[in-house]
CSV table of C-alpha atoms and ligand atoms in Angstrom, one decimal:
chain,number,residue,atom,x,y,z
A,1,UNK,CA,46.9,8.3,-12.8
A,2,UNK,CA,43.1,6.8,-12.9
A,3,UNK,CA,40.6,7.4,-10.2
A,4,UNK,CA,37.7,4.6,-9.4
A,5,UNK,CA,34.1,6.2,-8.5
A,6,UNK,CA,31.6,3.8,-7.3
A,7,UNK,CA,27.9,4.4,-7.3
A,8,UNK,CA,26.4,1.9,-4.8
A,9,UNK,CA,22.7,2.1,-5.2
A,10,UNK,CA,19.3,0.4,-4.2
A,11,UNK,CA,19.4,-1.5,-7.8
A,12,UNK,CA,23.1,-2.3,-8.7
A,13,UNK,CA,26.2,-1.5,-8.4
A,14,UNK,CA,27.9,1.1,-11.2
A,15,UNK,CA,31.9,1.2,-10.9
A,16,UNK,CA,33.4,3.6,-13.3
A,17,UNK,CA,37.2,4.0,-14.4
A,18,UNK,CA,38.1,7.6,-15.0
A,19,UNK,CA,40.9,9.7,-16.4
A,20,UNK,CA,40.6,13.3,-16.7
A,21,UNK,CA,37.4,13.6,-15.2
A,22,UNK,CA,35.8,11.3,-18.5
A,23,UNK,CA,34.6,7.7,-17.4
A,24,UNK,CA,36.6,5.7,-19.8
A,25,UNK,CA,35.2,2.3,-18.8
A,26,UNK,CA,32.2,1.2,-16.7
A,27,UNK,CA,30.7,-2.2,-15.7
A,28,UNK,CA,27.8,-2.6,-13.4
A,29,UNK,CA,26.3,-5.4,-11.2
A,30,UNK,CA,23.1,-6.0,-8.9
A,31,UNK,CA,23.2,-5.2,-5.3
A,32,UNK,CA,23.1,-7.7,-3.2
A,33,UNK,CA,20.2,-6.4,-0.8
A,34,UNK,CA,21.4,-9.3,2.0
A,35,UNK,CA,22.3,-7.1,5.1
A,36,UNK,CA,25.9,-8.6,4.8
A,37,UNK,CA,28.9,-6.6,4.4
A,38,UNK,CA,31.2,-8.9,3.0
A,39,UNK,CA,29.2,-9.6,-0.2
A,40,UNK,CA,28.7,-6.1,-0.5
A,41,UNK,CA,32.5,-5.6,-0.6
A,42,UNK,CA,33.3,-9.1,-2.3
A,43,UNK,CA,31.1,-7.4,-4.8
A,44,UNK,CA,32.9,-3.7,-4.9
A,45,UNK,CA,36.0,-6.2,-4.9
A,46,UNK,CA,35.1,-7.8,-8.5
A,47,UNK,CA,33.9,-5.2,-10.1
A,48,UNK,CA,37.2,-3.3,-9.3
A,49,UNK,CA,39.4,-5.9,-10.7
A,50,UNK,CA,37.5,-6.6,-12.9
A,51,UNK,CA,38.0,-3.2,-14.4
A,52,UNK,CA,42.0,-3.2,-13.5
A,53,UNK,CA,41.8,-6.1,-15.8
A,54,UNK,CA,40.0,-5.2,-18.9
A,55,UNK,CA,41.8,-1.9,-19.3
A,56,UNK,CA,45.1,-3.9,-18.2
A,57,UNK,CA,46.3,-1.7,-15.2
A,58,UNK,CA,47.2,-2.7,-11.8
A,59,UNK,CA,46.4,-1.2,-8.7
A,60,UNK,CA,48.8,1.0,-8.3
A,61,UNK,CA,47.7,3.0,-11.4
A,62,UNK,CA,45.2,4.4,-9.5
A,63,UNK,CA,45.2,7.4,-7.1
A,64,UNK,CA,42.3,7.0,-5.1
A,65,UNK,CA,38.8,4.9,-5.2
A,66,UNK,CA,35.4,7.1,-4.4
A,67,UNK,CA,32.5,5.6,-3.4
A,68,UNK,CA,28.8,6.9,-2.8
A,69,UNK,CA,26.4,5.3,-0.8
A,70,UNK,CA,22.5,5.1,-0.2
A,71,UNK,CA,22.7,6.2,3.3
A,72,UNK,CA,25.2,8.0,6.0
A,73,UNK,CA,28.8,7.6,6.8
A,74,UNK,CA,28.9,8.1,10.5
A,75,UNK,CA,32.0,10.0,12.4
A,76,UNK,CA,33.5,7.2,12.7
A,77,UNK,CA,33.7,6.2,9.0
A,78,UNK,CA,31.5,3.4,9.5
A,79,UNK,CA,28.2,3.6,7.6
A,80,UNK,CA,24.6,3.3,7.7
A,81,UNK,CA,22.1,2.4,5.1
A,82,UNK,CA,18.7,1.4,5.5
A,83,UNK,CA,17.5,0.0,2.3
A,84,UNK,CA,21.0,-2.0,2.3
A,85,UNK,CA,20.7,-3.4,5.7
A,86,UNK,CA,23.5,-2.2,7.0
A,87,UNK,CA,24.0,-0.6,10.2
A,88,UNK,CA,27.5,1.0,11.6
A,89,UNK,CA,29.4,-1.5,9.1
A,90,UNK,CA,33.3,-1.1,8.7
A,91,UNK,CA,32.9,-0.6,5.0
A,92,UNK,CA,36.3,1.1,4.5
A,93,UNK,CA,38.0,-0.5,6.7
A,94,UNK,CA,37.5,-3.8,4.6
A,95,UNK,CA,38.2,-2.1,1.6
A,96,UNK,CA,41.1,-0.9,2.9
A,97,UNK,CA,42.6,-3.9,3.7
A,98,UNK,CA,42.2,-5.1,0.2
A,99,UNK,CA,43.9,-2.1,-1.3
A,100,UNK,CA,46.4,-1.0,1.6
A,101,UNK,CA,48.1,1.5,-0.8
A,102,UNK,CA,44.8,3.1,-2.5
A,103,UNK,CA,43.3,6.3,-0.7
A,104,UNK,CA,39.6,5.0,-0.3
A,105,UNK,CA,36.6,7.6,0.3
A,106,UNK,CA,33.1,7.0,1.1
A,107,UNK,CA,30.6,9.5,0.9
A,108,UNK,CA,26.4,9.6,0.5
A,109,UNK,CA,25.7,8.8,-3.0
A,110,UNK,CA,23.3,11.9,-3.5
A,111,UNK,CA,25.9,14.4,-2.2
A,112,UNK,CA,28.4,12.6,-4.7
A,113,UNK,CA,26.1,13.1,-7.7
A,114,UNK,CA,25.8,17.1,-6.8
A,115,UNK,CA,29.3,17.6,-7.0
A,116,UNK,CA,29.9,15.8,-9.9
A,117,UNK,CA,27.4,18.2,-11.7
A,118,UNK,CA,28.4,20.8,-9.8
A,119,UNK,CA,31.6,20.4,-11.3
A,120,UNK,CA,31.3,19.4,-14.4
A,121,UNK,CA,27.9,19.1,-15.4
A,122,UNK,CA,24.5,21.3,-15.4
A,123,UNK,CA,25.0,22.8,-12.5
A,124,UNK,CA,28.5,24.0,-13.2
A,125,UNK,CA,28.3,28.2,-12.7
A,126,UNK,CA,25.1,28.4,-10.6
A,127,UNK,CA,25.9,29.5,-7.0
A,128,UNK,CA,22.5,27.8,-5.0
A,129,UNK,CA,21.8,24.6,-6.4
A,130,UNK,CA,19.3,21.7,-5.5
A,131,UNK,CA,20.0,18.4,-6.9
A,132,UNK,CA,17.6,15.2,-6.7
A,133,UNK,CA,18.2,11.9,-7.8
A,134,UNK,CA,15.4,9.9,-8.6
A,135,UNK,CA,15.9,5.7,-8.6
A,136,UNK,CA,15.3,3.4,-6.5
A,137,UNK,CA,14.5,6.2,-3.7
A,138,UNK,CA,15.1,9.2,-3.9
A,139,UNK,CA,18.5,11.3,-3.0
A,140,UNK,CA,19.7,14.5,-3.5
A,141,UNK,CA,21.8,17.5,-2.2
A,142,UNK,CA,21.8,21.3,-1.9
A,143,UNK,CA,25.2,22.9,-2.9
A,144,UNK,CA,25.8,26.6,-1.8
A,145,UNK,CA,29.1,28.4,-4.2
A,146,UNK,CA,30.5,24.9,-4.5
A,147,UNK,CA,29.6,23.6,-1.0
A,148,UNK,CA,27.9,20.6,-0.4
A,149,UNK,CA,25.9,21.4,2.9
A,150,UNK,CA,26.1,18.0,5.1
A,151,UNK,CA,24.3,18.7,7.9
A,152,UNK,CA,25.7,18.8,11.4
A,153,UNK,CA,24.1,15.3,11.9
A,154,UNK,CA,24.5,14.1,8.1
A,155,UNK,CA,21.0,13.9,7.0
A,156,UNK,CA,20.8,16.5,4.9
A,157,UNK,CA,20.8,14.0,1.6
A,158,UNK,CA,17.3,13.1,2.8
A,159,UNK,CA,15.2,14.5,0.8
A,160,UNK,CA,13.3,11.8,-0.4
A,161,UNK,CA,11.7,11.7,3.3
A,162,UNK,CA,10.0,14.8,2.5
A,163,UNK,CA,6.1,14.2,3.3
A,164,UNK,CA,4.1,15.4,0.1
A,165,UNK,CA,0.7,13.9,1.1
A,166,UNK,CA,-0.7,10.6,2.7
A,167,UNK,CA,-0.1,7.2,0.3
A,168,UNK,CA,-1.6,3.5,0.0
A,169,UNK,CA,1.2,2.9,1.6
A,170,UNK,CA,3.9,2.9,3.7
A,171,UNK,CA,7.7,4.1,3.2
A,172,UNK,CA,10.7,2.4,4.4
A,173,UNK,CA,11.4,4.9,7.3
A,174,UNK,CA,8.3,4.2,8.7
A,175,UNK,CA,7.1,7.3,7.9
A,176,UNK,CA,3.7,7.5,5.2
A,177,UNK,CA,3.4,10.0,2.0
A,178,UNK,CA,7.3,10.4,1.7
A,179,UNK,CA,8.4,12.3,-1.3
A,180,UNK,CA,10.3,8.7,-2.8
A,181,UNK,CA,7.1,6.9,-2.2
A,182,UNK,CA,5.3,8.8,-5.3
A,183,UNK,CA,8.4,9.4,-7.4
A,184,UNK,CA,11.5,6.9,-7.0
A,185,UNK,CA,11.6,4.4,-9.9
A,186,UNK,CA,10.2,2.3,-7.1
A,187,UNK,CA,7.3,4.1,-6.4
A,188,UNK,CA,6.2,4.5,-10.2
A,189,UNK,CA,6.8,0.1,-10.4
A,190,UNK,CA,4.8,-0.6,-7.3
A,191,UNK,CA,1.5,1.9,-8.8
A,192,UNK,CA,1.7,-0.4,-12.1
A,193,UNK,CA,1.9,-3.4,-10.1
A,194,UNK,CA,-0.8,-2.2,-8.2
A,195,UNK,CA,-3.3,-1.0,-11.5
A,196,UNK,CA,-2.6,-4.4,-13.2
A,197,UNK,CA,-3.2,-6.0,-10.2
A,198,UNK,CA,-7.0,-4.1,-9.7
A,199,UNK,CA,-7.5,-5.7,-13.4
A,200,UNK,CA,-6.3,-3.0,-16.1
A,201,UNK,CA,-5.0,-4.8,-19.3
A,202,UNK,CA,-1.7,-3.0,-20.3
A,203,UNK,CA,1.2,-2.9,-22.5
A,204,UNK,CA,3.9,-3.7,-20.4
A,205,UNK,CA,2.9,-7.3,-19.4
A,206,UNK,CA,4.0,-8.1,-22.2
A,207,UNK,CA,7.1,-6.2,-23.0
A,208,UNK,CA,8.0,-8.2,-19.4
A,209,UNK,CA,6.6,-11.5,-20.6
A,210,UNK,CA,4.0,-11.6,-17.9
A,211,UNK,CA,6.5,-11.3,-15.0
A,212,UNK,CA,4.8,-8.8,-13.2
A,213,UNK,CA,8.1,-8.7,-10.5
A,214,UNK,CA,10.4,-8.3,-13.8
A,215,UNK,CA,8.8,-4.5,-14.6
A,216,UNK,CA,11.4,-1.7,-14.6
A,217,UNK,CA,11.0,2.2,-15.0
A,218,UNK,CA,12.6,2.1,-18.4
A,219,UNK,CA,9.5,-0.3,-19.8
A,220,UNK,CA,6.9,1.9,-17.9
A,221,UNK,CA,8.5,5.0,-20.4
A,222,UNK,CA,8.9,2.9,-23.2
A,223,UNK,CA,5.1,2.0,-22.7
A,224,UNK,CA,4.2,5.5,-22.0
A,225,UNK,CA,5.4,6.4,-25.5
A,226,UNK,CA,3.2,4.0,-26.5
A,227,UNK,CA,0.3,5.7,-25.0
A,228,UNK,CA,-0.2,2.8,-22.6
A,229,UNK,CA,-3.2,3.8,-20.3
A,230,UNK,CA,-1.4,2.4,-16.8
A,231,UNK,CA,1.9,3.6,-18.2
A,232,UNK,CA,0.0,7.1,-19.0
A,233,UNK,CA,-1.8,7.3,-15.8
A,234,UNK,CA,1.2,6.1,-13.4
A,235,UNK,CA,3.4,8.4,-15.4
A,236,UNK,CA,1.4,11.0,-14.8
A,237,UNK,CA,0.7,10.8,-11.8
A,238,UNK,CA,4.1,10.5,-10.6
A,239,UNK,CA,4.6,13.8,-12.4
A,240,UNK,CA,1.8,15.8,-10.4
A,241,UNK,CA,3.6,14.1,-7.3
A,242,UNK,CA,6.9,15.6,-8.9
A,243,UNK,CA,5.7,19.5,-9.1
A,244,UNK,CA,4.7,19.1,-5.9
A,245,UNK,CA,8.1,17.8,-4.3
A,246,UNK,CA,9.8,20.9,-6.5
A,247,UNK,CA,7.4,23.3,-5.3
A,248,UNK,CA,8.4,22.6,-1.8
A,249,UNK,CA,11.8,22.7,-2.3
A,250,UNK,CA,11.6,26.5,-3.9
A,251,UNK,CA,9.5,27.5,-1.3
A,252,UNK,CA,12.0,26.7,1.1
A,253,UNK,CA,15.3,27.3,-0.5
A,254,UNK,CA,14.2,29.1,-3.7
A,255,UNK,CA,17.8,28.3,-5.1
A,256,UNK,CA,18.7,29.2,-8.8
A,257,UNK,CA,18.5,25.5,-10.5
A,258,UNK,CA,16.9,22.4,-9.4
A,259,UNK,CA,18.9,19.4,-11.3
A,260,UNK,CA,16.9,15.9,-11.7
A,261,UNK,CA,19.6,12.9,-11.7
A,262,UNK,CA,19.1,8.9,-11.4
A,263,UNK,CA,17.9,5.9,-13.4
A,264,UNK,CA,15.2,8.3,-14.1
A,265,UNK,CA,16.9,11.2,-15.6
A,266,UNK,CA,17.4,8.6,-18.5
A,267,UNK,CA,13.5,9.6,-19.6
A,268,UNK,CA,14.7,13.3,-20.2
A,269,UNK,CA,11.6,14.6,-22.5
A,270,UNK,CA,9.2,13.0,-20.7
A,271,UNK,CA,10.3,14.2,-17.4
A,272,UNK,CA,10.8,18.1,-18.4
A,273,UNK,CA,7.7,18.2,-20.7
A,274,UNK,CA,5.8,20.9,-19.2
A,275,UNK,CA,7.4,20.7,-16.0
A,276,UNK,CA,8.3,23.9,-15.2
A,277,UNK,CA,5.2,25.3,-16.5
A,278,UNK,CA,3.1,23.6,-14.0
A,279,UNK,CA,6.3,24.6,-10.9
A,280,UNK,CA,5.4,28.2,-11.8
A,281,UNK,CA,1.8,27.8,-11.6
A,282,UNK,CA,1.9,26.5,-8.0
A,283,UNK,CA,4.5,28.3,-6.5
A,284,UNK,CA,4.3,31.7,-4.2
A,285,UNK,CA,5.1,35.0,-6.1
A,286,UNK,CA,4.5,33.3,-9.1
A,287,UNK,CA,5.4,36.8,-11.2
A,288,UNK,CA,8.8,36.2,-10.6
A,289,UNK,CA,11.1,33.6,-12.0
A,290,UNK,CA,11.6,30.0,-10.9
A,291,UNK,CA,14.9,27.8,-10.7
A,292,UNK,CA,16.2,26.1,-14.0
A,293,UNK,CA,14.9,22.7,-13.8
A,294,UNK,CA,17.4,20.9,-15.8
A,295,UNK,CA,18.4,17.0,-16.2
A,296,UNK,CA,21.9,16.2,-14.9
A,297,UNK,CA,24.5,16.0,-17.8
A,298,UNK,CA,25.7,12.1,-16.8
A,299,UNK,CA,22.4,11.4,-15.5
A,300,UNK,CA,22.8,8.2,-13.4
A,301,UNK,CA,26.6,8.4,-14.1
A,302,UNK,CA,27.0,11.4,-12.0
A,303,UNK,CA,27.5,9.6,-8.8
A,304,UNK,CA,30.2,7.9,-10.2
A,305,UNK,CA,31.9,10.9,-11.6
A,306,UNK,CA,31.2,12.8,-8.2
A,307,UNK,CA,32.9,9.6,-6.4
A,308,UNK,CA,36.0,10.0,-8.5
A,309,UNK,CA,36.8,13.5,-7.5
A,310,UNK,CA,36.2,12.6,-3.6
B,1,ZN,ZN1,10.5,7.9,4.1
């Protein structure tokens, strides 16, 4: 038998096929940031059979479909996510109705992605584990001897909420200086966008043909490589914004590994190149050790492989 995980982000839409806890098949789409429902799930809906139909296997093949999401399912199984525009939305009841016969879970994407490393990635054997996902905000989990920790009113995936220090401008809670508006994939865009727009001449106009809307995190890196000055200073400075967001979270949890997942996690070198270094220098008790600070194993795919084992 097959499992289905499915990684609803911000950005797109990542549906995975796997056996044996290995994603044998993938296929993505963009989310459809429309506050409706039924395209979210017309969506979910192709890219599912579109999967049973590549790999020619029915429905019935498969034991159970997971699903991660960016926000909170509430008691009542509906959910909640802001950056999706949904509010209370019968999400698996729709789904269910679909696929009568398939057991359907839906869970927050960020707690998803810790237990799939948890499991079977970098965070397998550590007993206190943080995990953050960094894309189009900014997720994340703390797992204690295998537990996820929810929360008693589910908001314990919010980490990306964490204030670090007051920014140009505001995040989509409401609140200003939250930890995703310096380091999601988002955040790290909108400062380019905001440099080229005060005049600097950069790289990565061109690699995005002058569509300033059309920039992504992986030509920001690419262009960083490149030694890009807005590439090099955005970069940078969403790394300073970084040490600061770990800092905090040793201070308060102090757990034995911190794991860094998302569309990010992709730009593995760049990210861990002196990171830990400059987490040691900041932190309390600085003579003693730190957490590992490691990327996750499946990087952006560990949502879907968490979402599979729900
Ligand atoms: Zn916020």
């Amino acid at each position: 038998m097959y499992t289905i995980g499915i990684d609803v982000g911000g950005t797109s839409i990542k549906c995975g096929l796997v056996d044996s806890q290995k994603i044998v098949y993938k296929k993505s789409k963009q989310t459809t940031k429309s506050g409706n429902l039924d395209g979210l799930v017309k969506d979910i809906k192709s890219l599912i059979d579109s999967i049973l139909r590549k790999n020619n296997i029915k429905i019935e093949s498969i034991s159970r479909i997971g699903i991660g999401i960016p926000g909170i399912v509430n008691k009542d199984e509906t959910i909640t996510c802001l950056n999706l525009g949904l509010k209370n939305s019968q999400m698996k009841l729709k789904l269910q109705q679909i696929y009568p016969t398939t057991s359907i879970s839906i869970e927050n994407d960020g707690t998803l992605a810790t237990l799939g490393e948890y499991k079977y990635g970098n965070m397998r054997g550590y007993n206190l584990g943080v995990m953050i996902t960094l894309g189009t905000g900014i997720g994340g989990s703390i797992i204690v001897n295998g537990n996820v920790i929810d929360g008693l009113y589910r908001r314990n995936s919010e980490i990306g909420h964490m204030t670090i220090e007051s920014n140009y401008f505001d995040c989509e809670c409401g609140n200003n200086g939250c930890f995703e508006t310096f380091c999601s994939a988002t955040a790290i865009i909108k400062y380019v966008q905001k440099l080229i727009d005060e005049g600097y001449d950069s790289l990565i106009l061109d690699k995005c043909h002058n569509k300033k809307e059309d920039i992504n995190a992986k030509i920001i890196f690419d262009a960083y490589i490149e030694k890009d000055r807005v590439a090099v200073e955005a970069i940078n400075r969403f790394k300073e914004y970084l040490v600061k967001g770990i800092v905090n979270i040793i201070h308060f949890i102090d757990p034995e590994v911190i794991c860094i997942g998302g569309g990010i996690s992709n730009s593995e070198d760049i990210i861990l190149d002196g990171l830990s270094q400059r987490v040691k220098e900041k932190v309390i008790y600085n003579d003693r050790d730190i957490a590992d600070i490691v990327i996750a194993k499946y990087k952006n795919d560990a949502g879907i492989l968490g979402a599979s084992i729900i």
